[in-house]
Short mmCIF file of C-alpha atoms in Angstrom, two decimals:
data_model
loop_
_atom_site.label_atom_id
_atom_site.label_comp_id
_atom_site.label_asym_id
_atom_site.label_seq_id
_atom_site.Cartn_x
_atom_site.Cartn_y
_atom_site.Cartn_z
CA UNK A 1 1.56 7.00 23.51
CA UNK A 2 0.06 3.36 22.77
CA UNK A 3 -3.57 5.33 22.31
CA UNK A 4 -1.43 6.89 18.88
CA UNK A 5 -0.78 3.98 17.48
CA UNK A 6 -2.84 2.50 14.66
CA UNK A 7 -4.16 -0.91 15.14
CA UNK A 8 -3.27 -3.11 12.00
CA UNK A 9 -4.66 -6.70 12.24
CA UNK A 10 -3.32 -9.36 10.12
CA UNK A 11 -5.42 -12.18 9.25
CA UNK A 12 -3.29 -15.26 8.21
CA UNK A 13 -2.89 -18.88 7.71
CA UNK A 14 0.46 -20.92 7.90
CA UNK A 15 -0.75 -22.97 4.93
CA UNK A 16 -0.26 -19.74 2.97
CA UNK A 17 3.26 -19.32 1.79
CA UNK A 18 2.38 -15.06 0.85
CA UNK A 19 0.66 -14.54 4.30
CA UNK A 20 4.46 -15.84 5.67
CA UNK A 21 6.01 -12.87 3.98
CA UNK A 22 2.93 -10.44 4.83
CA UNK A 23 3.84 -11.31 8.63
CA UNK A 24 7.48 -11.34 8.40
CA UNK A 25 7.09 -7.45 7.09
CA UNK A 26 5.02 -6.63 9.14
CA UNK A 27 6.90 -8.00 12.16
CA UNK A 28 9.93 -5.90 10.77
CA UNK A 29 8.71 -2.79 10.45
CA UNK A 30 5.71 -2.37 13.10
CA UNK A 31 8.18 -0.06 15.13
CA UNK A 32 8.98 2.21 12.33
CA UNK A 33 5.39 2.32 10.77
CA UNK A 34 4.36 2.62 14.49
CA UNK A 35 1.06 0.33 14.50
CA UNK A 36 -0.20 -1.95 17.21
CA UNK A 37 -0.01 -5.23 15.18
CA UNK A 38 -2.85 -7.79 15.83
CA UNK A 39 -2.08 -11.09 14.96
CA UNK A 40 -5.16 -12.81 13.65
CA UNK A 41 -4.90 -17.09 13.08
CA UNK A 42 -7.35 -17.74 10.18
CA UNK A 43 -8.81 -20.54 8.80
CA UNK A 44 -8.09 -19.92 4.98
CA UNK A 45 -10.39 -23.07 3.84
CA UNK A 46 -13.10 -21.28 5.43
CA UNK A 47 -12.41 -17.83 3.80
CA UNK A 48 -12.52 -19.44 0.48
CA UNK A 49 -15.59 -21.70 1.34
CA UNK A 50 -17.54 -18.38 2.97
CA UNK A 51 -16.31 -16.28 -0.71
CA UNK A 52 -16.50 -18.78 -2.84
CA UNK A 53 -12.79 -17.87 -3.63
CA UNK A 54 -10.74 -20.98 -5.02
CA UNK A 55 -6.07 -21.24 -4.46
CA UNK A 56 -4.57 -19.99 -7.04
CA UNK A 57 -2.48 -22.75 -7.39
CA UNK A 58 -6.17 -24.85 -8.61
CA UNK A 59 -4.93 -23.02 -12.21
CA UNK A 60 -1.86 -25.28 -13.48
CA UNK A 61 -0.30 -22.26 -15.26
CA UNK A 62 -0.65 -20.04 -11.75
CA UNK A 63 0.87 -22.84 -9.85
CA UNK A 64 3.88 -22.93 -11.76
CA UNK A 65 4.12 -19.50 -11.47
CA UNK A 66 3.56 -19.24 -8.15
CA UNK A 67 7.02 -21.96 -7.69
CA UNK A 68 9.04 -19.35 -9.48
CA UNK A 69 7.73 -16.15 -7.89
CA UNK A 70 8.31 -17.75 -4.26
CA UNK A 71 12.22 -18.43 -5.11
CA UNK A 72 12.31 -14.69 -6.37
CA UNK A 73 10.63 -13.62 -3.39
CA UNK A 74 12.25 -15.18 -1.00
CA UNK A 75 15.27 -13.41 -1.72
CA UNK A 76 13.88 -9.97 -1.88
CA UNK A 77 12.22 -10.33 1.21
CA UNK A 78 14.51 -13.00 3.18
CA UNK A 79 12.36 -15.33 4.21
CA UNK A 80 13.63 -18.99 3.59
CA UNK A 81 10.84 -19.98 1.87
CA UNK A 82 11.40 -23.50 0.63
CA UNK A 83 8.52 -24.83 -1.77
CA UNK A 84 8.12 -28.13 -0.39
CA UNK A 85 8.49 -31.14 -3.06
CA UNK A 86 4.60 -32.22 -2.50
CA UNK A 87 3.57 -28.19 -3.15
CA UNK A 88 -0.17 -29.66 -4.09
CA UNK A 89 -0.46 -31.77 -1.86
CA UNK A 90 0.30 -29.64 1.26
CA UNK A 91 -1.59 -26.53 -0.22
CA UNK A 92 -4.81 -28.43 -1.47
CA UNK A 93 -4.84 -31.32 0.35
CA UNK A 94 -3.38 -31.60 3.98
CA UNK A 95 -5.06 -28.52 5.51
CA UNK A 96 -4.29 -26.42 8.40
CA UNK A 97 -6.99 -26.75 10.71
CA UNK A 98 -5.34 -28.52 13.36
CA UNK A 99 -2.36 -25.96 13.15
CA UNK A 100 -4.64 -22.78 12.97
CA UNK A 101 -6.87 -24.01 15.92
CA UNK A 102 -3.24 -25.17 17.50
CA UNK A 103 -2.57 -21.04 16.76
CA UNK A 104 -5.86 -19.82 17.91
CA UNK A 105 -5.44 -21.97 21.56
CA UNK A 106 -1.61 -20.02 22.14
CA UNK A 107 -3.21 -16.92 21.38
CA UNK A 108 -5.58 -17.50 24.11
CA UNK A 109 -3.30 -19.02 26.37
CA UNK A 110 0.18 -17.34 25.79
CA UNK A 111 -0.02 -14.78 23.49
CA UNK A 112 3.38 -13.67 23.81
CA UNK A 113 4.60 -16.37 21.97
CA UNK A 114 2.04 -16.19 19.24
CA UNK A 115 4.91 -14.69 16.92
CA UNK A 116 7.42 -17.33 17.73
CA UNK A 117 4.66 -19.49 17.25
CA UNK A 118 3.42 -18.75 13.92
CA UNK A 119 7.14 -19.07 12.36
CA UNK A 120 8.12 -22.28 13.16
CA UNK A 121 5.00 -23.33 11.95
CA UNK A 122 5.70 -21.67 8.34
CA UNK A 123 9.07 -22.89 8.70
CA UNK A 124 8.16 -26.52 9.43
CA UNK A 125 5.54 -26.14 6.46
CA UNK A 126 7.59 -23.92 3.91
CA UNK A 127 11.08 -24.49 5.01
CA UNK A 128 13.86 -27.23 5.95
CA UNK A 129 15.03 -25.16 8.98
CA UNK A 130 11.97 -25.25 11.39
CA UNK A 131 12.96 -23.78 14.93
CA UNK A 132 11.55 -24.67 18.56
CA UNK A 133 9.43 -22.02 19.27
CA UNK A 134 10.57 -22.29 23.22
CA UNK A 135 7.43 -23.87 23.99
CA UNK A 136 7.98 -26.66 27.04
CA UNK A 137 6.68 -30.30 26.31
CA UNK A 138 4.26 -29.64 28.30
CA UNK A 139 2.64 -26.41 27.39
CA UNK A 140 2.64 -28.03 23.80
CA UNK A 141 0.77 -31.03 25.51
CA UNK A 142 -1.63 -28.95 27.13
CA UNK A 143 -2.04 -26.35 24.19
CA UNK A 144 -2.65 -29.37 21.92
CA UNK A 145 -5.47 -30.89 24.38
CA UNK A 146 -6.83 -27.17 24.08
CA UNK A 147 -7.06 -27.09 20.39
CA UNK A 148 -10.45 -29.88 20.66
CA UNK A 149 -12.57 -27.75 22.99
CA UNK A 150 -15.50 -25.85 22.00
CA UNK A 151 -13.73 -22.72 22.91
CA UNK A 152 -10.66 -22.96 20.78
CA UNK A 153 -12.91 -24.15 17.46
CA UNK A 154 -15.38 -21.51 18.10
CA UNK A 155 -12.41 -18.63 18.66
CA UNK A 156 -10.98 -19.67 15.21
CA UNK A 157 -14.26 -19.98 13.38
CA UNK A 158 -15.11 -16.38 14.70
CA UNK A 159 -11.81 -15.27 14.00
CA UNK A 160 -11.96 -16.48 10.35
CA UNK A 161 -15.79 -15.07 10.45
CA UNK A 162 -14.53 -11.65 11.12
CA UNK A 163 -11.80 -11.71 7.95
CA UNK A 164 -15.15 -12.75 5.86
CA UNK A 165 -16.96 -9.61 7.07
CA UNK A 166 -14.30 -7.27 6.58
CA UNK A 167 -14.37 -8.34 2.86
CA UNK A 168 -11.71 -11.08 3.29
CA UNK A 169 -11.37 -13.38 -0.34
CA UNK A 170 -8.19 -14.80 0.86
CA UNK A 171 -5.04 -14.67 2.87
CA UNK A 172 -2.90 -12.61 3.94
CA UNK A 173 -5.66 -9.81 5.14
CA UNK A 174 -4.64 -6.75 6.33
CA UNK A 175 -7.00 -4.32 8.40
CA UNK A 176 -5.89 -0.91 9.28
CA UNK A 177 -8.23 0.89 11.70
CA UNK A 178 -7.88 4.83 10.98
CA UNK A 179 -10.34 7.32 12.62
CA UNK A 180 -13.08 4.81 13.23
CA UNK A 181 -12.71 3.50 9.76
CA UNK A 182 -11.44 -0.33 8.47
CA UNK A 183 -9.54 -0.35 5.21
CA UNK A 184 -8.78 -4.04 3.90
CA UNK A 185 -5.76 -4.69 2.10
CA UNK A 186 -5.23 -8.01 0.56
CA UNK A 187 -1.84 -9.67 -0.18
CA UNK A 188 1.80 -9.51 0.65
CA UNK A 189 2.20 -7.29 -2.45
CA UNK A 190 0.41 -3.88 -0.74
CA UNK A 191 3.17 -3.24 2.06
CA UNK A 192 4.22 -0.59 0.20
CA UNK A 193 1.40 1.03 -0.33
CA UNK A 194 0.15 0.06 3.35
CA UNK A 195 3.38 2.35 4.76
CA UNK A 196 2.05 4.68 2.28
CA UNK A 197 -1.52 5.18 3.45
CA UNK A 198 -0.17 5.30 7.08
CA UNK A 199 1.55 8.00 6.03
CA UNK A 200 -1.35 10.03 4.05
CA UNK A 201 -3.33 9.06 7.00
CA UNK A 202 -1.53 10.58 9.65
CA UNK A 203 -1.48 13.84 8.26
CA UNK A 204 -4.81 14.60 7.14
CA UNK A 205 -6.78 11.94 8.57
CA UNK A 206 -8.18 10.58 5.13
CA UNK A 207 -6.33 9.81 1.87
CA UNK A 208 -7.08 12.86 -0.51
CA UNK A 209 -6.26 11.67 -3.95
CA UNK A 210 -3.49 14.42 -5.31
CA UNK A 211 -4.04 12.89 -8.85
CA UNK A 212 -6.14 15.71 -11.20
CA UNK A 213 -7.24 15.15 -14.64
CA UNK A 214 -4.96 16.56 -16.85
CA UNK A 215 -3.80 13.54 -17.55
CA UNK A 216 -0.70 11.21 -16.47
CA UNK A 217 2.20 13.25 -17.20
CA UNK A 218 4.14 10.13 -16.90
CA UNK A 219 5.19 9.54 -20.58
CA UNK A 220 8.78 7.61 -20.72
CA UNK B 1 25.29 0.49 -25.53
CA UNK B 2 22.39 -0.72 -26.95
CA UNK B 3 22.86 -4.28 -26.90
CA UNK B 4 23.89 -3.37 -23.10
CA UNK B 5 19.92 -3.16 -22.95
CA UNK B 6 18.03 -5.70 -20.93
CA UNK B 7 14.62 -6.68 -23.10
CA UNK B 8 11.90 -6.39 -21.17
CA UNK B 9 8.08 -7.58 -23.05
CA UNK B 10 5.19 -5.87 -21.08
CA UNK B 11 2.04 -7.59 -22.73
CA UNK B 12 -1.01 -5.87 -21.92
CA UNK B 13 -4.57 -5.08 -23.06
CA UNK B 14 -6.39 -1.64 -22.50
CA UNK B 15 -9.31 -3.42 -20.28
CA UNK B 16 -6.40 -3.97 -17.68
CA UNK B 17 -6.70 -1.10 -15.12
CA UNK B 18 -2.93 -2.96 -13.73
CA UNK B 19 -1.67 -3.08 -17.33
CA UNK B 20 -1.82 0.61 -17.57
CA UNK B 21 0.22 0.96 -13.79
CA UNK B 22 2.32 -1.47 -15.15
CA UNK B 23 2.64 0.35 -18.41
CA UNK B 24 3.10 3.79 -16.88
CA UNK B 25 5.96 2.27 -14.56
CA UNK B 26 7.66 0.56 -17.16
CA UNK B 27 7.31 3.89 -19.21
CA UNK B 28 8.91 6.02 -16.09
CA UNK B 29 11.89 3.68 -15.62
CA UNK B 30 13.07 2.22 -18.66
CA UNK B 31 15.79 5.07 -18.89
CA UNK B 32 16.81 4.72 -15.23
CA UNK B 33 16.19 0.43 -15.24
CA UNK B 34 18.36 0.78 -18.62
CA UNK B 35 15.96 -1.23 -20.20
CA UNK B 36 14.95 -1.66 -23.83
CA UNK B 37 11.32 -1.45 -23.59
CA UNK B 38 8.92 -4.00 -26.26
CA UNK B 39 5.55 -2.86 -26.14
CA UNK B 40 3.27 -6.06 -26.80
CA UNK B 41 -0.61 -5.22 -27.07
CA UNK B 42 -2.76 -8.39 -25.98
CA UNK B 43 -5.70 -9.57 -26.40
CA UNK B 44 -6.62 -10.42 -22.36
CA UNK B 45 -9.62 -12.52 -23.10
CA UNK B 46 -7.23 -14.85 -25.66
CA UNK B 47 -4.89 -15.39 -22.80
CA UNK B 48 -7.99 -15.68 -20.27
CA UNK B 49 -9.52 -18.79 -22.51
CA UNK B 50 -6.40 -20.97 -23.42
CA UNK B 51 -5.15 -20.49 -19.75
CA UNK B 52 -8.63 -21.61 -18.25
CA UNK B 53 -8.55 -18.36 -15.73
CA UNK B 54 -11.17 -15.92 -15.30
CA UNK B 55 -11.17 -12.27 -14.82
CA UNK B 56 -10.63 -11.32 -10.97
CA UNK B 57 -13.84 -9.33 -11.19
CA UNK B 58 -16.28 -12.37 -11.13
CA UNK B 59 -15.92 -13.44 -7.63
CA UNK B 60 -17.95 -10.33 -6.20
CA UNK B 61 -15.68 -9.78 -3.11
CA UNK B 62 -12.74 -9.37 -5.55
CA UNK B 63 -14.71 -6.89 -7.44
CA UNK B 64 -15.98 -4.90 -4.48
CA UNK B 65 -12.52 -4.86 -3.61
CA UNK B 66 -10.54 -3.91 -6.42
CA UNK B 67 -12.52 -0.77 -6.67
CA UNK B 68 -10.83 0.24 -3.75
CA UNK B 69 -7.67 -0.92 -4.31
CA UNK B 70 -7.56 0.92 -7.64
CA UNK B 71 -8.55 4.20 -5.91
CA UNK B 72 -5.76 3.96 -3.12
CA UNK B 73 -3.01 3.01 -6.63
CA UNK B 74 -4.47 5.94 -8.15
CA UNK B 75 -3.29 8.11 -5.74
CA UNK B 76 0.03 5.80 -4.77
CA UNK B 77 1.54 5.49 -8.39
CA UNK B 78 -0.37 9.03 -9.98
CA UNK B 79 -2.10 7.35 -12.69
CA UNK B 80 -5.39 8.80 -13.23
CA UNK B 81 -7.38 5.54 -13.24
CA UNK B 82 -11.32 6.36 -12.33
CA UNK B 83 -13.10 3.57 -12.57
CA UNK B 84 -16.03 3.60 -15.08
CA UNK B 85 -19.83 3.65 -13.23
CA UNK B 86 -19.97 0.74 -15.69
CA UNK B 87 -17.23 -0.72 -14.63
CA UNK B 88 -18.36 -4.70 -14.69
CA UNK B 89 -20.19 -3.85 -18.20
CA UNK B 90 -17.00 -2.44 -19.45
CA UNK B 91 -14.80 -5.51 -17.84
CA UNK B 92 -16.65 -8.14 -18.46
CA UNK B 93 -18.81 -7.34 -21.35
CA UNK B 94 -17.30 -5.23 -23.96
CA UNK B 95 -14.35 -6.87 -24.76
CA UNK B 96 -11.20 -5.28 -26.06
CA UNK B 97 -10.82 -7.27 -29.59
CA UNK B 98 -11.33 -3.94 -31.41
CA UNK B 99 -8.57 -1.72 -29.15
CA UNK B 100 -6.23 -4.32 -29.35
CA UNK B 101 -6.13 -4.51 -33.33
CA UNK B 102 -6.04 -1.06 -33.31
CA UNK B 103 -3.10 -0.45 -30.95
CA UNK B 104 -1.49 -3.72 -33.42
CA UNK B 105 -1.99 -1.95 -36.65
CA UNK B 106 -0.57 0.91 -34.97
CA UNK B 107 2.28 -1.22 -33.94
CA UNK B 108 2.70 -2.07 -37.76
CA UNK B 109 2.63 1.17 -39.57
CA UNK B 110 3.75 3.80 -36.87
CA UNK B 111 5.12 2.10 -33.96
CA UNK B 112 6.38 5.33 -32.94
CA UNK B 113 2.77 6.49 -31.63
CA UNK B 114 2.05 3.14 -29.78
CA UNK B 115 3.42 4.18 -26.26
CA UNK B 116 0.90 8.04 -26.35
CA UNK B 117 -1.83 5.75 -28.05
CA UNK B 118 -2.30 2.92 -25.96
CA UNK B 119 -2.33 5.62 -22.56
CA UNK B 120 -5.13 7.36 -24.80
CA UNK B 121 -7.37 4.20 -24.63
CA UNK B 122 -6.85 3.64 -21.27
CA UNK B 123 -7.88 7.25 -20.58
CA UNK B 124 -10.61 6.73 -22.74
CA UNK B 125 -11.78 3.59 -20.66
CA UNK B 126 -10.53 4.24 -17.52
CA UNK B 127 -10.55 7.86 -16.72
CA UNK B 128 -12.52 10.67 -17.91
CA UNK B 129 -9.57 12.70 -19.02
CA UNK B 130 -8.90 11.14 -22.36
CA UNK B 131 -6.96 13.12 -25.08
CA UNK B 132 -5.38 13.00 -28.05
CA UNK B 133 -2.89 10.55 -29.40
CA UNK B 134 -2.04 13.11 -31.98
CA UNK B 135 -3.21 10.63 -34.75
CA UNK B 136 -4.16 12.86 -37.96
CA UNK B 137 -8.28 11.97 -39.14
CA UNK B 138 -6.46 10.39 -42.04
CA UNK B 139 -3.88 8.58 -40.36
CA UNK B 140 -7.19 7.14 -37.69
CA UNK B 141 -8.98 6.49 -40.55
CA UNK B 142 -6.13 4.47 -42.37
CA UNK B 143 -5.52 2.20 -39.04
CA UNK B 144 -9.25 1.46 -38.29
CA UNK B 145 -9.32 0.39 -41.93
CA UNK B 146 -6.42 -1.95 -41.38
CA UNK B 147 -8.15 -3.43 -38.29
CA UNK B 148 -10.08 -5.82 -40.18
CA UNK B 149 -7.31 -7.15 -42.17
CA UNK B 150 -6.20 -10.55 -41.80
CA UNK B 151 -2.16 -9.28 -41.05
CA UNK B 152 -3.59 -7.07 -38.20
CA UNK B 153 -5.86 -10.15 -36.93
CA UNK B 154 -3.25 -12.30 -36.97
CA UNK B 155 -0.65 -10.75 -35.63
CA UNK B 156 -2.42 -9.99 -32.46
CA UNK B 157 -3.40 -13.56 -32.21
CA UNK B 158 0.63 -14.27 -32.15
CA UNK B 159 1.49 -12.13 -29.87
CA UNK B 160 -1.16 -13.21 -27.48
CA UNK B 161 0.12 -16.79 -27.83
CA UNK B 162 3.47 -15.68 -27.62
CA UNK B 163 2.19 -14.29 -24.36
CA UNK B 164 0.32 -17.50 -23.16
CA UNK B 165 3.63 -19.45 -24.78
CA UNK B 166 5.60 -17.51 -21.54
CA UNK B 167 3.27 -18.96 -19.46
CA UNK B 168 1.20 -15.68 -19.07
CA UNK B 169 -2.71 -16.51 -17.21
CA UNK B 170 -3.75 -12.69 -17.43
CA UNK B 171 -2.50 -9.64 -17.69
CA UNK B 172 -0.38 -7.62 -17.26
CA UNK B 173 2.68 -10.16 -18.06
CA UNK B 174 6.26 -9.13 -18.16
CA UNK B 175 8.93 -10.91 -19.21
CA UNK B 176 12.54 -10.10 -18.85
CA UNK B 177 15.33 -11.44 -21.33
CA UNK B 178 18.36 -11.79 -19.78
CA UNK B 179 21.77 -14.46 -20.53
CA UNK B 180 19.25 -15.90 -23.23
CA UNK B 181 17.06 -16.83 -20.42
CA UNK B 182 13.66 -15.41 -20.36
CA UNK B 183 12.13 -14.70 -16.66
CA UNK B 184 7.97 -13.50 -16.54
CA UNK B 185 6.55 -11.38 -13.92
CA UNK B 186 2.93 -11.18 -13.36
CA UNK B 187 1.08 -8.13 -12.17
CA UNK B 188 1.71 -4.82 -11.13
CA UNK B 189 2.94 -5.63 -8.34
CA UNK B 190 5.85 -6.96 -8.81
CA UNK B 191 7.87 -3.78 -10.39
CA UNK B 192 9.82 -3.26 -7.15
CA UNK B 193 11.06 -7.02 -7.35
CA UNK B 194 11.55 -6.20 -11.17
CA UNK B 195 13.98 -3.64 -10.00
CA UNK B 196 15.55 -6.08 -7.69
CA UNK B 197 16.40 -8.80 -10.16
CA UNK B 198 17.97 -6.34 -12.69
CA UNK B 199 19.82 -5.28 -10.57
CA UNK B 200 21.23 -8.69 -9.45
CA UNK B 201 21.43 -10.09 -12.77
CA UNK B 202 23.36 -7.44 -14.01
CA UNK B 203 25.63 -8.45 -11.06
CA UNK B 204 26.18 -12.32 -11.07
CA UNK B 205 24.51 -13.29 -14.04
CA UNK B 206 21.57 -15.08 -12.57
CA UNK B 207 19.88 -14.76 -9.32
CA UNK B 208 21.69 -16.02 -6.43
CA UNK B 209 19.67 -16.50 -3.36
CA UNK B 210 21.52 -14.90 -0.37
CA UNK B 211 18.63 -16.54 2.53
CA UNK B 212 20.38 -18.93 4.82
CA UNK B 213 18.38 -21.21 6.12
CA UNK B 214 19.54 -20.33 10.02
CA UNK B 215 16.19 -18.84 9.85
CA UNK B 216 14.70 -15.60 9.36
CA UNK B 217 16.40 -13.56 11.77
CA UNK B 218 13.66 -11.03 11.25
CA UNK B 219 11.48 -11.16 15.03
CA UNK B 220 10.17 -7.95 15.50
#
C-alpha cells in the first residue's frame, strides 16, 4: 500500500510565515490526498543567495501587504499566525540558521518529532502561544550540541542545495514525485491546485490539458 | 438590490497572464459572489515604477517557473492561456501602453464591450485563439483614434494611481468595498479567500478572527 503513495516533499523554513501554512495543509490533509509527506528543513537565506531571489517584504508596499494578507489568512486557514511587532527585524535580520540546522539535527536524530518540532518553532516565531514540543531537557541539550557538527551543517546545506536544483526561488517548495517525474510547486497559494494534479495524475498518469481553443467560454 | 452589491475593483493590464485568471474568475462569480463588478484597465508598468517592483519574470528561476505554473492553471481554472514562444519579448519588452488606452477609450464610449474586449487582447497575447470583440471597423477605427487623446491618456494614468493609491505593487489588484472600508487582494490566488471574506463580511460586518491561540490543533 505505502509503494501507492506519492512522495510530496516540502521544503521549508520557520522564518517563513507562508511555508507555516504550506505545512499546516499539508499536515491536514496528507491522509486524504494520500502522499508520503517528506519534511524538508531549508535554509531560505541560502535559496535566495543561490537564486538571487530577494523577501518580499524588501518592497515597503509588499510588506504592508503581506501584514494584512497574514491576518486574513490566518483565519481561512487557522493557523494563529501572529505578525510579531519587530516583523523586519525577525524576517530580514535575525535569521534562522541556528533553528533550521536545530531542525535538520531532529530530523536526523528523532524524526518522529520533526512535525511537533517544526510548530513550536513557527509558533515561538509567528505566534504568542508557542508549545513544548515534548522534547526532554536533555535531548534538546544534546540536539543543540548536534546542530555545530560538520554533519548537521552539511545535511542542511545539502538539503537547501537540493530545493535550489529542483528550481527552488523561495519557500515554501513543494515537490511531487509522479511516475519518475518532479513537479515544483511554489507557495502556500497552490494547495488547491496540488490536490488537483494528484488527482489528474492518478488517473492518467500525466496531466492532459482538457482546455481546446475555441476560446474561454467563461464570459460572466 | 443593487446597492445590496458588494464593489469589487479588479485592476488589471492585458500583459498579466494572472489578470486574465483573475478576470475570468471574477467574470464567472460575480452573479453567484453577488458582486457588482468595476472593471479597471491598468497600466502594469505605471504601477511597476512608482511601487519600485519588478516584473516576476526577471529573476530567471521565476520565469522558468511560471511557464509551468501557467500550463498546470490553464488546465485547473480552463482559461486558454498558451504562453507566447516570445514570451519574455512580449513581457518584458513590448509594453501594454497602447492596449491599455484602448481598453480605456473603450471604457469611455462603450463600456458595455469592455468585459468581451479586454478577453480578446488577452487571447490575442496569450493564446492563439483570439476572436472577435464584435467591434464594427468603424467603431475600431473611432477608439484607436481616441487613443491618442489627452482624456484617454489621462484617464488611464488615474486609474493606475488610483490603483497604486490602494497600495497595489503589480497586478492583478482587487479591492473590495465593503462598510466604507476598502480591503485589496493581490493575485490570483487569492479568489478562494475572496470568497471567504464576503462571505464573513456579509455576516458580522468585518472580519472576525475565529483562531484561538490554544494552538493549531491541526497535527496530522
Amino acid at each position: 500500500m505505502a509503494s501507492l503513495l506519492r512522495k510530496v516533499e516540502l521544503f521549508y523554513d520557520v522564518l517563513s510565515p507562508y511555508s507555516w501554512l504550506c505545512f499546516e495543509v499539508l499536515c491536514r490533509y496528507q491522509k486524504i490526498w494520500k502522499i508520503n509527506l517528506h519534511l524538508r528543513p531549508t535554509y531560505i537565506a541560502g535559496i535566495m543567495k543561490s537564486s538571487g531571489n530577494k523577501p518580499p517584504a524588501l518592497l515597503p508596499l509588499k510588506g504592508k501587504y503581506m501584514l494584512m494578507d497574514l491576518e486574513y489568512l490566518r483565519e481561512f486557514y487557522q493557523v494563529p499566525i501572529q505578525v510579531p511587532k519587530d516583523f523586519f527585524s525577525v524576517i530580514l535580520e535575525k535569521g534562522s540558521i541556528t533553528a533550521m540546522r536545530f531542525l535538520t539535527a531532529i530530523n536526523m536524530e528523532n524524526p518522529e518529532m520533526l512535525e511537533k518540532a517544526s510548530r513550536e518553532l513557527w509558533m515561538r516565531v509567528w505566534s504568542r502561544a508557542a508549545k513544548k514540543a515534548g522534547l526532554s531537557e536533555e535531548q534538546a541539550k544534546g540536539l543543540l550540541e548536534k546542530c555545530s557538527t560538520d554533519k548537521v551543517k552539511n545535511s542542511l546545506k545539502e538539503t537547501t542545495d537540493v530545493a535550489f536544483n529542483y528550481g527552488a526561488f523561495g519557500l515554501p517548495t513543494v515537490v511531487v514525485h509522479v511516475d519518475n517525474k518532479s513537479h515544483m510547486l511554489f507557495g502556500s497559494d497552490r494547495m488547491e491546485l496540488l490536490a488537483h494534479l494528484l488527482e489528474s495524475w492518478k488517473s492518467s498518469g500525466k496531466t492532459k490539458s482538457k482546455v481546446t481553443d475555441n476560446g474561454p467560454g467563461c464570459s460572466g
